[in-house]
JSON list of C-alpha atoms in Angstrom, two decimals:
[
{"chain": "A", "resi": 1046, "resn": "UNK", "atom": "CA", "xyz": [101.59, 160.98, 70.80]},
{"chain": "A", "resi": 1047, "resn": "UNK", "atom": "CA", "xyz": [102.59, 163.58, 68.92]},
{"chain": "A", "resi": 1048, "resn": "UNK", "atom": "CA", "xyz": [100.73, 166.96, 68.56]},
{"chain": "A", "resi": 1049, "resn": "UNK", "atom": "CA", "xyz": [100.37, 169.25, 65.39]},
{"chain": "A", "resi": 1050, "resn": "UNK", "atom": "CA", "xyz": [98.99, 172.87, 65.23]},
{"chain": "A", "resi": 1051, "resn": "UNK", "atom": "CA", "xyz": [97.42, 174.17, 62.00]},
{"chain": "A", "resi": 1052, "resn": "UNK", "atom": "CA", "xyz": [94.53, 176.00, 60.50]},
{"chain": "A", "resi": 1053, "resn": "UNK", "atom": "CA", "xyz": [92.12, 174.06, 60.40]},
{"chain": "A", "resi": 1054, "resn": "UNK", "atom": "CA", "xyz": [91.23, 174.26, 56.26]},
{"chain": "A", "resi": 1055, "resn": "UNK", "atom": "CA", "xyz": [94.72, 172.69, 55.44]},
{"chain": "A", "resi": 1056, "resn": "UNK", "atom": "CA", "xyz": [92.96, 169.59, 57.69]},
{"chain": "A", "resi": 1057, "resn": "UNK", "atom": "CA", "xyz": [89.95, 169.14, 55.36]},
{"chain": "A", "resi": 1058, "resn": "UNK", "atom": "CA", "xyz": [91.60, 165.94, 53.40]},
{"chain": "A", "resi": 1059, "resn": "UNK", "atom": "CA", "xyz": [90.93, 164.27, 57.05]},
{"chain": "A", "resi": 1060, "resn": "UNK", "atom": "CA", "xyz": [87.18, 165.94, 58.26]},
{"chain": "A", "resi": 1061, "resn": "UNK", "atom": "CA", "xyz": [86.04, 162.34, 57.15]},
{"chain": "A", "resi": 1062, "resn": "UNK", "atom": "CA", "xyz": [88.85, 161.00, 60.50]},
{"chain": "A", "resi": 1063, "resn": "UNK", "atom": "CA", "xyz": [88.18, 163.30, 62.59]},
{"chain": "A", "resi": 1064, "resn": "UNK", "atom": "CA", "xyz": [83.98, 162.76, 62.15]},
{"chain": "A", "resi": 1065, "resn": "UNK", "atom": "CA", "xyz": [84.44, 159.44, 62.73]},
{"chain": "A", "resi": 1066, "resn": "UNK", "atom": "CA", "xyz": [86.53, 159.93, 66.11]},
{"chain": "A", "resi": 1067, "resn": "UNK", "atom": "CA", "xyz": [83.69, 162.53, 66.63]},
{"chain": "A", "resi": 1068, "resn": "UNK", "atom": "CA", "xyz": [81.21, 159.64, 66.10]},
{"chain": "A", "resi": 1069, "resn": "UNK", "atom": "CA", "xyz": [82.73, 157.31, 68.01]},
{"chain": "A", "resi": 1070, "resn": "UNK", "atom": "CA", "xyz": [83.05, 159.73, 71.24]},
{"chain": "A", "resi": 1071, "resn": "UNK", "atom": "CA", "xyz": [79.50, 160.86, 71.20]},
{"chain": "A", "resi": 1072, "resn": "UNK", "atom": "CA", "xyz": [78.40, 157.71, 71.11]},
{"chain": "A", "resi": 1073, "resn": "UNK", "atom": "CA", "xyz": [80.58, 156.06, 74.46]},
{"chain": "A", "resi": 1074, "resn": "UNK", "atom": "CA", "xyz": [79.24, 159.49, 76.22]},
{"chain": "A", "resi": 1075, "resn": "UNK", "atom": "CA", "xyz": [75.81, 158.74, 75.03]},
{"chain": "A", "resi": 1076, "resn": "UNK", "atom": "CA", "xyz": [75.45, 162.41, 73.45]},
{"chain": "A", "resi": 1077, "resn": "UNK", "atom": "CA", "xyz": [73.70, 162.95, 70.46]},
{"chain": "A", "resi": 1078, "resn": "UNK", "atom": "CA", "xyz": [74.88, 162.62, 67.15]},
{"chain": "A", "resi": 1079, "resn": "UNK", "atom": "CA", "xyz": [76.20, 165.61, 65.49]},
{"chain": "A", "resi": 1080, "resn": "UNK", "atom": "CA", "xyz": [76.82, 166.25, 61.59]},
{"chain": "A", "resi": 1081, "resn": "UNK", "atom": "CA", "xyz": [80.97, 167.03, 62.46]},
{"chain": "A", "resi": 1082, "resn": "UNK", "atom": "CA", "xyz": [81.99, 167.71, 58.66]},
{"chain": "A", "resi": 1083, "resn": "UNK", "atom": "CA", "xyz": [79.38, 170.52, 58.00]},
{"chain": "A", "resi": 1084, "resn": "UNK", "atom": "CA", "xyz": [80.87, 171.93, 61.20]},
{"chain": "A", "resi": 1085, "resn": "UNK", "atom": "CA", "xyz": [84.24, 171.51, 60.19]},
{"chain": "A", "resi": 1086, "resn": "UNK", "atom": "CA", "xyz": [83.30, 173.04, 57.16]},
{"chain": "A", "resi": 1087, "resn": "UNK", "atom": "CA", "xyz": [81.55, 175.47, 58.60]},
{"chain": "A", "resi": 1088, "resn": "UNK", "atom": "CA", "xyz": [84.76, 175.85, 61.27]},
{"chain": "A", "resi": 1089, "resn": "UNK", "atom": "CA", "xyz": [87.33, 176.06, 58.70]},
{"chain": "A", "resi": 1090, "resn": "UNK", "atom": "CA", "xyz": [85.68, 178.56, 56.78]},
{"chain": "A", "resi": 1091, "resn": "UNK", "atom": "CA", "xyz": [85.62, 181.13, 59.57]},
{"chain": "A", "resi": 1092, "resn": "UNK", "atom": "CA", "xyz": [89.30, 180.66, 60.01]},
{"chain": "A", "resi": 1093, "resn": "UNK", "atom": "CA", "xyz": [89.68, 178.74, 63.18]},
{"chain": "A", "resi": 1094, "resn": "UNK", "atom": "CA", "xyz": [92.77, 176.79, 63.84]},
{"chain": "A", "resi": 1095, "resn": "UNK", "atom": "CA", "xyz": [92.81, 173.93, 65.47]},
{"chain": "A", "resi": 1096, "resn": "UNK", "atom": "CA", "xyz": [95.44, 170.87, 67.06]},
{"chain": "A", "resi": 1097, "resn": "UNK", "atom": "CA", "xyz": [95.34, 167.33, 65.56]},
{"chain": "A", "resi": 1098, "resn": "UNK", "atom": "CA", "xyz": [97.01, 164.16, 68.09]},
{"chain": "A", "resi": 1099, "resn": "UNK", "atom": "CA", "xyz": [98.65, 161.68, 65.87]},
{"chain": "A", "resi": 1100, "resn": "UNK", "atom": "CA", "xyz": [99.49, 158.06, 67.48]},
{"chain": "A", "resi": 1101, "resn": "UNK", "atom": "CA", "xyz": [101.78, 157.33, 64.27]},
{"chain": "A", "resi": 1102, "resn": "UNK", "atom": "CA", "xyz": [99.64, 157.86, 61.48]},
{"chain": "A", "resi": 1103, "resn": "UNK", "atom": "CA", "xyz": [96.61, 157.42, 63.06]},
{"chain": "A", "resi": 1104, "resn": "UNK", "atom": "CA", "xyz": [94.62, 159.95, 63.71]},
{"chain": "A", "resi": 1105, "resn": "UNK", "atom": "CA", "xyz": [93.85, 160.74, 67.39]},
{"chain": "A", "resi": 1106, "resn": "UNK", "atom": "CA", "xyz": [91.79, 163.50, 68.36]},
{"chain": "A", "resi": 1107, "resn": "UNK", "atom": "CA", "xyz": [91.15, 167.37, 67.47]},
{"chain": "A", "resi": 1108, "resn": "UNK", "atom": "CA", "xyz": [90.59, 170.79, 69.50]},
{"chain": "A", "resi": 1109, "resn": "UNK", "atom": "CA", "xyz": [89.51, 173.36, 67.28]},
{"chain": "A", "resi": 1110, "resn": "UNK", "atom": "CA", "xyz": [90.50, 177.40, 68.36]},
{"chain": "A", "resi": 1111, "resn": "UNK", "atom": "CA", "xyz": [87.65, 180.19, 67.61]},
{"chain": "A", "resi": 1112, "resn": "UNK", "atom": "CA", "xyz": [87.43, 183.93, 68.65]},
{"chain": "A", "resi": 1113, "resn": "UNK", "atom": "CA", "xyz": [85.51, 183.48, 71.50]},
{"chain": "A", "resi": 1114, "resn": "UNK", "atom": "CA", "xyz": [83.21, 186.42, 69.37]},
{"chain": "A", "resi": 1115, "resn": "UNK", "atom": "CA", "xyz": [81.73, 183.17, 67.57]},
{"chain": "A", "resi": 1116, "resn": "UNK", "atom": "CA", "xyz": [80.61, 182.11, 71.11]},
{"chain": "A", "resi": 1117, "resn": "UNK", "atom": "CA", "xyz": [79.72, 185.02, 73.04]},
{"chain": "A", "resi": 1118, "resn": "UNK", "atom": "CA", "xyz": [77.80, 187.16, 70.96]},
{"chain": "A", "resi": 1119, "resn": "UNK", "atom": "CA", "xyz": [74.05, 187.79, 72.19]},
{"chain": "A", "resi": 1120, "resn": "UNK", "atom": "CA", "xyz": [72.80, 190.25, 75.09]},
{"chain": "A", "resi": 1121, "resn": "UNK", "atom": "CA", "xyz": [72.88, 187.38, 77.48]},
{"chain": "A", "resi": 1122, "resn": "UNK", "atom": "CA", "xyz": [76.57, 187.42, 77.73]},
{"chain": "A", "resi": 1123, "resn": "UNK", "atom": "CA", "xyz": [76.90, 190.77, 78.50]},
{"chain": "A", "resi": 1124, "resn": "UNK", "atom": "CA", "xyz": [77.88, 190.42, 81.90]},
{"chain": "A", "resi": 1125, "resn": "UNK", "atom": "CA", "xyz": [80.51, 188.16, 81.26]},
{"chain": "A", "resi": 1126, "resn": "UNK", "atom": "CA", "xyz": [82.10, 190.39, 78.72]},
{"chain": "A", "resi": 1127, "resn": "UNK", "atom": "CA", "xyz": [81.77, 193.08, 81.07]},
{"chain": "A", "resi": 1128, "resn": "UNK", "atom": "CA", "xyz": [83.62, 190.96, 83.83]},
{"chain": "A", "resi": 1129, "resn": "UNK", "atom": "CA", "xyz": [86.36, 190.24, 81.03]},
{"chain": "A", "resi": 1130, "resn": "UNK", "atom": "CA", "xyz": [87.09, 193.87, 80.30]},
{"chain": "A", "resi": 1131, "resn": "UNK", "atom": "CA", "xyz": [86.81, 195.21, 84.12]},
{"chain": "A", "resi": 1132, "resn": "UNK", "atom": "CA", "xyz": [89.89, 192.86, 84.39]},
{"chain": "A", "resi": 1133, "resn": "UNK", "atom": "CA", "xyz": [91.70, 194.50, 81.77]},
{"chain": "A", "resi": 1134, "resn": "UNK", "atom": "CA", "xyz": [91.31, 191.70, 79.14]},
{"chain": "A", "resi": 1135, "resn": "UNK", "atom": "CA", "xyz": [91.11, 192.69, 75.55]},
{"chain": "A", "resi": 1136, "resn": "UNK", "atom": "CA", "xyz": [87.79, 190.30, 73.91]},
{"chain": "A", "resi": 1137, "resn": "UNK", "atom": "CA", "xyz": [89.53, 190.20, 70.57]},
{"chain": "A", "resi": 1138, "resn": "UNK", "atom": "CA", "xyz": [92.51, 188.44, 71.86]},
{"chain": "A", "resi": 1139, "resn": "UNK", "atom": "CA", "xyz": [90.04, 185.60, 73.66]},
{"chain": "A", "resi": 1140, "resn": "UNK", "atom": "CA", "xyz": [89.81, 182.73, 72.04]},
{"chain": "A", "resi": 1141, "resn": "UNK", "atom": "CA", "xyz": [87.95, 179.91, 72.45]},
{"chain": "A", "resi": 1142, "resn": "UNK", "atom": "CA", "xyz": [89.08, 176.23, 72.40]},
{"chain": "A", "resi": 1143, "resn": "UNK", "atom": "CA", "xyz": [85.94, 173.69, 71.01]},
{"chain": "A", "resi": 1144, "resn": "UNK", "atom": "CA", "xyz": [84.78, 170.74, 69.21]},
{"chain": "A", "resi": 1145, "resn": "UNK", "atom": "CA", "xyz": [87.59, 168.59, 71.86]},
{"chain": "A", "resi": 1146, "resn": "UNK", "atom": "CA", "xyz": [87.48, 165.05, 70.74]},
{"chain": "A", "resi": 1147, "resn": "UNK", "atom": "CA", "xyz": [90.18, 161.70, 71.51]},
{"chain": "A", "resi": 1148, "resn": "UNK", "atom": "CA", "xyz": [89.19, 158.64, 70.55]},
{"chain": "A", "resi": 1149, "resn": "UNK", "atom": "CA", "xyz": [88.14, 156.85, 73.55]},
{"chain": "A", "resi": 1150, "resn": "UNK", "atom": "CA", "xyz": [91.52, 154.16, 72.91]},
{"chain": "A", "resi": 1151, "resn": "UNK", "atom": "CA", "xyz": [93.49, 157.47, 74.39]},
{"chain": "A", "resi": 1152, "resn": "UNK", "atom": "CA", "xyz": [91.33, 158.55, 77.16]},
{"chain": "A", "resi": 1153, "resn": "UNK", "atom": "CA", "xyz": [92.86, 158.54, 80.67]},
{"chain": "A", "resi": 1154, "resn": "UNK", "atom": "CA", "xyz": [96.55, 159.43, 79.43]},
{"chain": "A", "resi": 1155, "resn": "UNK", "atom": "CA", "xyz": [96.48, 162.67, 79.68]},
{"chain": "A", "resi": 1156, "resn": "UNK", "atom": "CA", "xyz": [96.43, 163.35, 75.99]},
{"chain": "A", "resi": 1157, "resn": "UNK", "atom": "CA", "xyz": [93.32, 165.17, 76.22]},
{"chain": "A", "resi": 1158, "resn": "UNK", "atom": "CA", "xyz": [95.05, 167.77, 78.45]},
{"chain": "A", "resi": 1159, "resn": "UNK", "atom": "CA", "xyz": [97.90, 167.83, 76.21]},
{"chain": "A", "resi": 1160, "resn": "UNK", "atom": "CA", "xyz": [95.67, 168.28, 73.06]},
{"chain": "A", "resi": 1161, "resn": "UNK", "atom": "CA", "xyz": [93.92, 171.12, 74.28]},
{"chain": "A", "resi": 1162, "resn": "UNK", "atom": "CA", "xyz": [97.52, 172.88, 75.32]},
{"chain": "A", "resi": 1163, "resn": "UNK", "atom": "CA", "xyz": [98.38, 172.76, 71.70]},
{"chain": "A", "resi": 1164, "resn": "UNK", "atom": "CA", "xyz": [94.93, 174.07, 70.67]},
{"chain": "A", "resi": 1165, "resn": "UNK", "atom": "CA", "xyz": [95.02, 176.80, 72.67]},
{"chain": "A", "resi": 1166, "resn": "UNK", "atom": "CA", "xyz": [98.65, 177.81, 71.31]},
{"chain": "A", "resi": 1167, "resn": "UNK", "atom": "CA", "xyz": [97.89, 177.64, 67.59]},
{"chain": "A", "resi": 1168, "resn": "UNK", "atom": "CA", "xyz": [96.82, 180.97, 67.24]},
{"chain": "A", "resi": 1169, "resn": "UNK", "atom": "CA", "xyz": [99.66, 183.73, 68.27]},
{"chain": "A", "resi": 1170, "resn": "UNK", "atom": "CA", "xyz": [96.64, 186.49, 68.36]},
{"chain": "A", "resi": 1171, "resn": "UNK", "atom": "CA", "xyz": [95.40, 184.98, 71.56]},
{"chain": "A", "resi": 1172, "resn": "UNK", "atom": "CA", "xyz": [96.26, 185.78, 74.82]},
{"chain": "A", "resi": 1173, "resn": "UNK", "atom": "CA", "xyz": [93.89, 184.06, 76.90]},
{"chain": "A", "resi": 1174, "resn": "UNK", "atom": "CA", "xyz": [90.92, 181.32, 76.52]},
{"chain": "A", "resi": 1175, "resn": "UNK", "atom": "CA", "xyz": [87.20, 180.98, 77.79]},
{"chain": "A", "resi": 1176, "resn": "UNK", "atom": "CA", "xyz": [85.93, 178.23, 78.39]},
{"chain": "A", "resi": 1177, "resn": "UNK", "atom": "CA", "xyz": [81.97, 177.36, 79.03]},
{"chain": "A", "resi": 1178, "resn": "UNK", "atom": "CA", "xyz": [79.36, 175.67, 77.92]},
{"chain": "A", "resi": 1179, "resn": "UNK", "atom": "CA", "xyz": [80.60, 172.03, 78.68]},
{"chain": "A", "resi": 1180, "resn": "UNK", "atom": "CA", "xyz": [78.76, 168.77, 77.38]},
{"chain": "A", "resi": 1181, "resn": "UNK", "atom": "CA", "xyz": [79.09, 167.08, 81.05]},
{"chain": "A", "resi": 1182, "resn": "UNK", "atom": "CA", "xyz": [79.83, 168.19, 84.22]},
{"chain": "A", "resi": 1183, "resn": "UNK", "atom": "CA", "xyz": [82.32, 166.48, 84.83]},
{"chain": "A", "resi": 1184, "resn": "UNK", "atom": "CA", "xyz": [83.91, 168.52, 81.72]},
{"chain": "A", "resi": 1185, "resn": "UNK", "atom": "CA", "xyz": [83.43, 171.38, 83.72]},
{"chain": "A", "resi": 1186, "resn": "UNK", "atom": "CA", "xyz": [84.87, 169.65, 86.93]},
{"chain": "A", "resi": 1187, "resn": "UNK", "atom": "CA", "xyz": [88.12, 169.21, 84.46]},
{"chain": "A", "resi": 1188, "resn": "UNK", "atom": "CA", "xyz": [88.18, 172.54, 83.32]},
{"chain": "A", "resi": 1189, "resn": "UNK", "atom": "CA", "xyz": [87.72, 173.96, 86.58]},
{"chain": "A", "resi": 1190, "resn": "UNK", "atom": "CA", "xyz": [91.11, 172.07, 87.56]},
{"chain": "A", "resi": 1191, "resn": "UNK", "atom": "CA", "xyz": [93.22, 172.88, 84.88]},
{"chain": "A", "resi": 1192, "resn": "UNK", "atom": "CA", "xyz": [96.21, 175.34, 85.93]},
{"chain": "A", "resi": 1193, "resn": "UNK", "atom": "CA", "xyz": [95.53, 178.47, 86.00]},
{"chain": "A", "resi": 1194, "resn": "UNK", "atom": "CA", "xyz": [91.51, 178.54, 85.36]},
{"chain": "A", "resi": 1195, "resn": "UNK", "atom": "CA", "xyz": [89.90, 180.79, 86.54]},
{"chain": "A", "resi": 1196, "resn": "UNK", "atom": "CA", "xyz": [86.40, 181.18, 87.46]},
{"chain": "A", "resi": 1197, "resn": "UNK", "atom": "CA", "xyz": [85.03, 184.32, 85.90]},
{"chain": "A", "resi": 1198, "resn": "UNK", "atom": "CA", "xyz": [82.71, 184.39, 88.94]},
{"chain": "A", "resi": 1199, "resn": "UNK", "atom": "CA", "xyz": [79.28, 184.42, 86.49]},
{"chain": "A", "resi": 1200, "resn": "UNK", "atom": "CA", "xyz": [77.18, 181.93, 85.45]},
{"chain": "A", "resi": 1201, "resn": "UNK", "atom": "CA", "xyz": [76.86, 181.49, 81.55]},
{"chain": "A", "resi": 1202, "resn": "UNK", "atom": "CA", "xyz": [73.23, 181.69, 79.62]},
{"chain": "A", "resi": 1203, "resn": "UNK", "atom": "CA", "xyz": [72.55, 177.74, 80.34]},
{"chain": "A", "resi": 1204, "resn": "UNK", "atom": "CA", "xyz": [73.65, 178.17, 84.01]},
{"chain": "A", "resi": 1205, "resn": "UNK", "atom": "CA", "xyz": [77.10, 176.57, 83.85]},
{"chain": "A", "resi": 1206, "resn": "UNK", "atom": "CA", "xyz": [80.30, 177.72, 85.35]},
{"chain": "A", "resi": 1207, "resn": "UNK", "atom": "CA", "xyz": [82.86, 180.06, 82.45]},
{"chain": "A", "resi": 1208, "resn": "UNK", "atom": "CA", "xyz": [86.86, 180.11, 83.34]},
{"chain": "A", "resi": 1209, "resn": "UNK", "atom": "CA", "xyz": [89.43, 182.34, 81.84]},
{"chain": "A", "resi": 1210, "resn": "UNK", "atom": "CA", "xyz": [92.86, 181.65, 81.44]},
{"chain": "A", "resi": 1211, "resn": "UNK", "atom": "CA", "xyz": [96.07, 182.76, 80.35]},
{"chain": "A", "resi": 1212, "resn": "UNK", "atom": "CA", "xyz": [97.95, 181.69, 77.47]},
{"chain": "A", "resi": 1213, "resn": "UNK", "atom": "CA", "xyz": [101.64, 180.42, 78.19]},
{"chain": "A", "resi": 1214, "resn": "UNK", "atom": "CA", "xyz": [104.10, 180.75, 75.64]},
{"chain": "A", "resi": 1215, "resn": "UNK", "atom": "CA", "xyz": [105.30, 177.18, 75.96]},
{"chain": "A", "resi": 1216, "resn": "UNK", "atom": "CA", "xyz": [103.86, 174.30, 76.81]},
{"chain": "A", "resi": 1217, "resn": "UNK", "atom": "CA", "xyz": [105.37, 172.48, 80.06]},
{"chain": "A", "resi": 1218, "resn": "UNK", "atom": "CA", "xyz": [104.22, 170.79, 82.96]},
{"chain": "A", "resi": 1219, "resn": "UNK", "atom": "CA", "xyz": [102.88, 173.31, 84.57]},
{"chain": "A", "resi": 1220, "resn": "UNK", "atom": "CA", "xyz": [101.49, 175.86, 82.00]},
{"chain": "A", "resi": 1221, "resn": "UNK", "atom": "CA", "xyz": [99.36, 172.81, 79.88]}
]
């Protein structure tokens, strides 16, 4: 598999791929159906980046990259932000990684993992990720076991568990 970090505009020639993986996903997890190239759209025009898995030329999954500002705006994350900064963490330099879909051929490799590693790397203005608000639990089980996550030691607005972590310049074994 092999990984490729860009903004996420110079991807729009494939939102009509990447919906369909989207598609395909949601329906195996029995999640609702979502309309993925307005949010691409809507993604791209905000200026996240984002990490495409190619198997070949095929097209194997995306992880899009956001200020986490986009997620963690309203009065009910207050605390959180409040946690953030009391550790010394700068909110502008938070991103978030979102919108993580493999086609279900790829699940159970570890590509997932290694797709979201990428993600998380293609913007140099971050220095850390959040990550909440998880479709499943056991997506939050994952995320909870990922190196270096942290538990940020408040619940999010819908109850779930939020983890921090550092960004690692490179991408090895241990810093994915």
């Amino acid at each position: 598999m092999q990984y490729e970090r860009i903004q996420l505009i110079t991807a729009a020639p494939k939102f009509d791929a990447i919906a369909d993986i989207v598609a395909n996903v949601r329906a195996v997890r029995s999640l609702a159906p979502i309309d993925a190239i307005n949010d691409l759209r809507a993604f791209a025009r905000r200026g996240d980046t984002a990490a495409l898995a190619w198997d070949g030329d095929t097209l194997a999954g995306c992880v899009c990259l956001t200020a986490c500002h986009h997620f963690i705006q309203g009065a009910e994350w207050m605390p959180i932000k409040v946690a953030l900064i009391r550790r010394g963490l700068d909110l502008a330099r938070i991103g978030c990684s979102h919108f993580v879909y493999l086609h279900p051929d790829y699940w159970g490799q570890g590509h997932t993992l290694a797709l979201n590693a990428h993600a998380r790397r293609s913007n140099r203005a971050f220095t850390h990720t959040l990550a909440h608000g998880f479709a499943t639990s056991r997506l939050e089980d994952w995320a909870a076991q990922l190196p270096g996550a942290e538990d940020v030691g408040l619940p999010g607005p819908h109850g779930g568990r939020v983890f921090i972590r550092e960004i690692t310049p490179e991408i090895t074994a241990d810093s994915s």
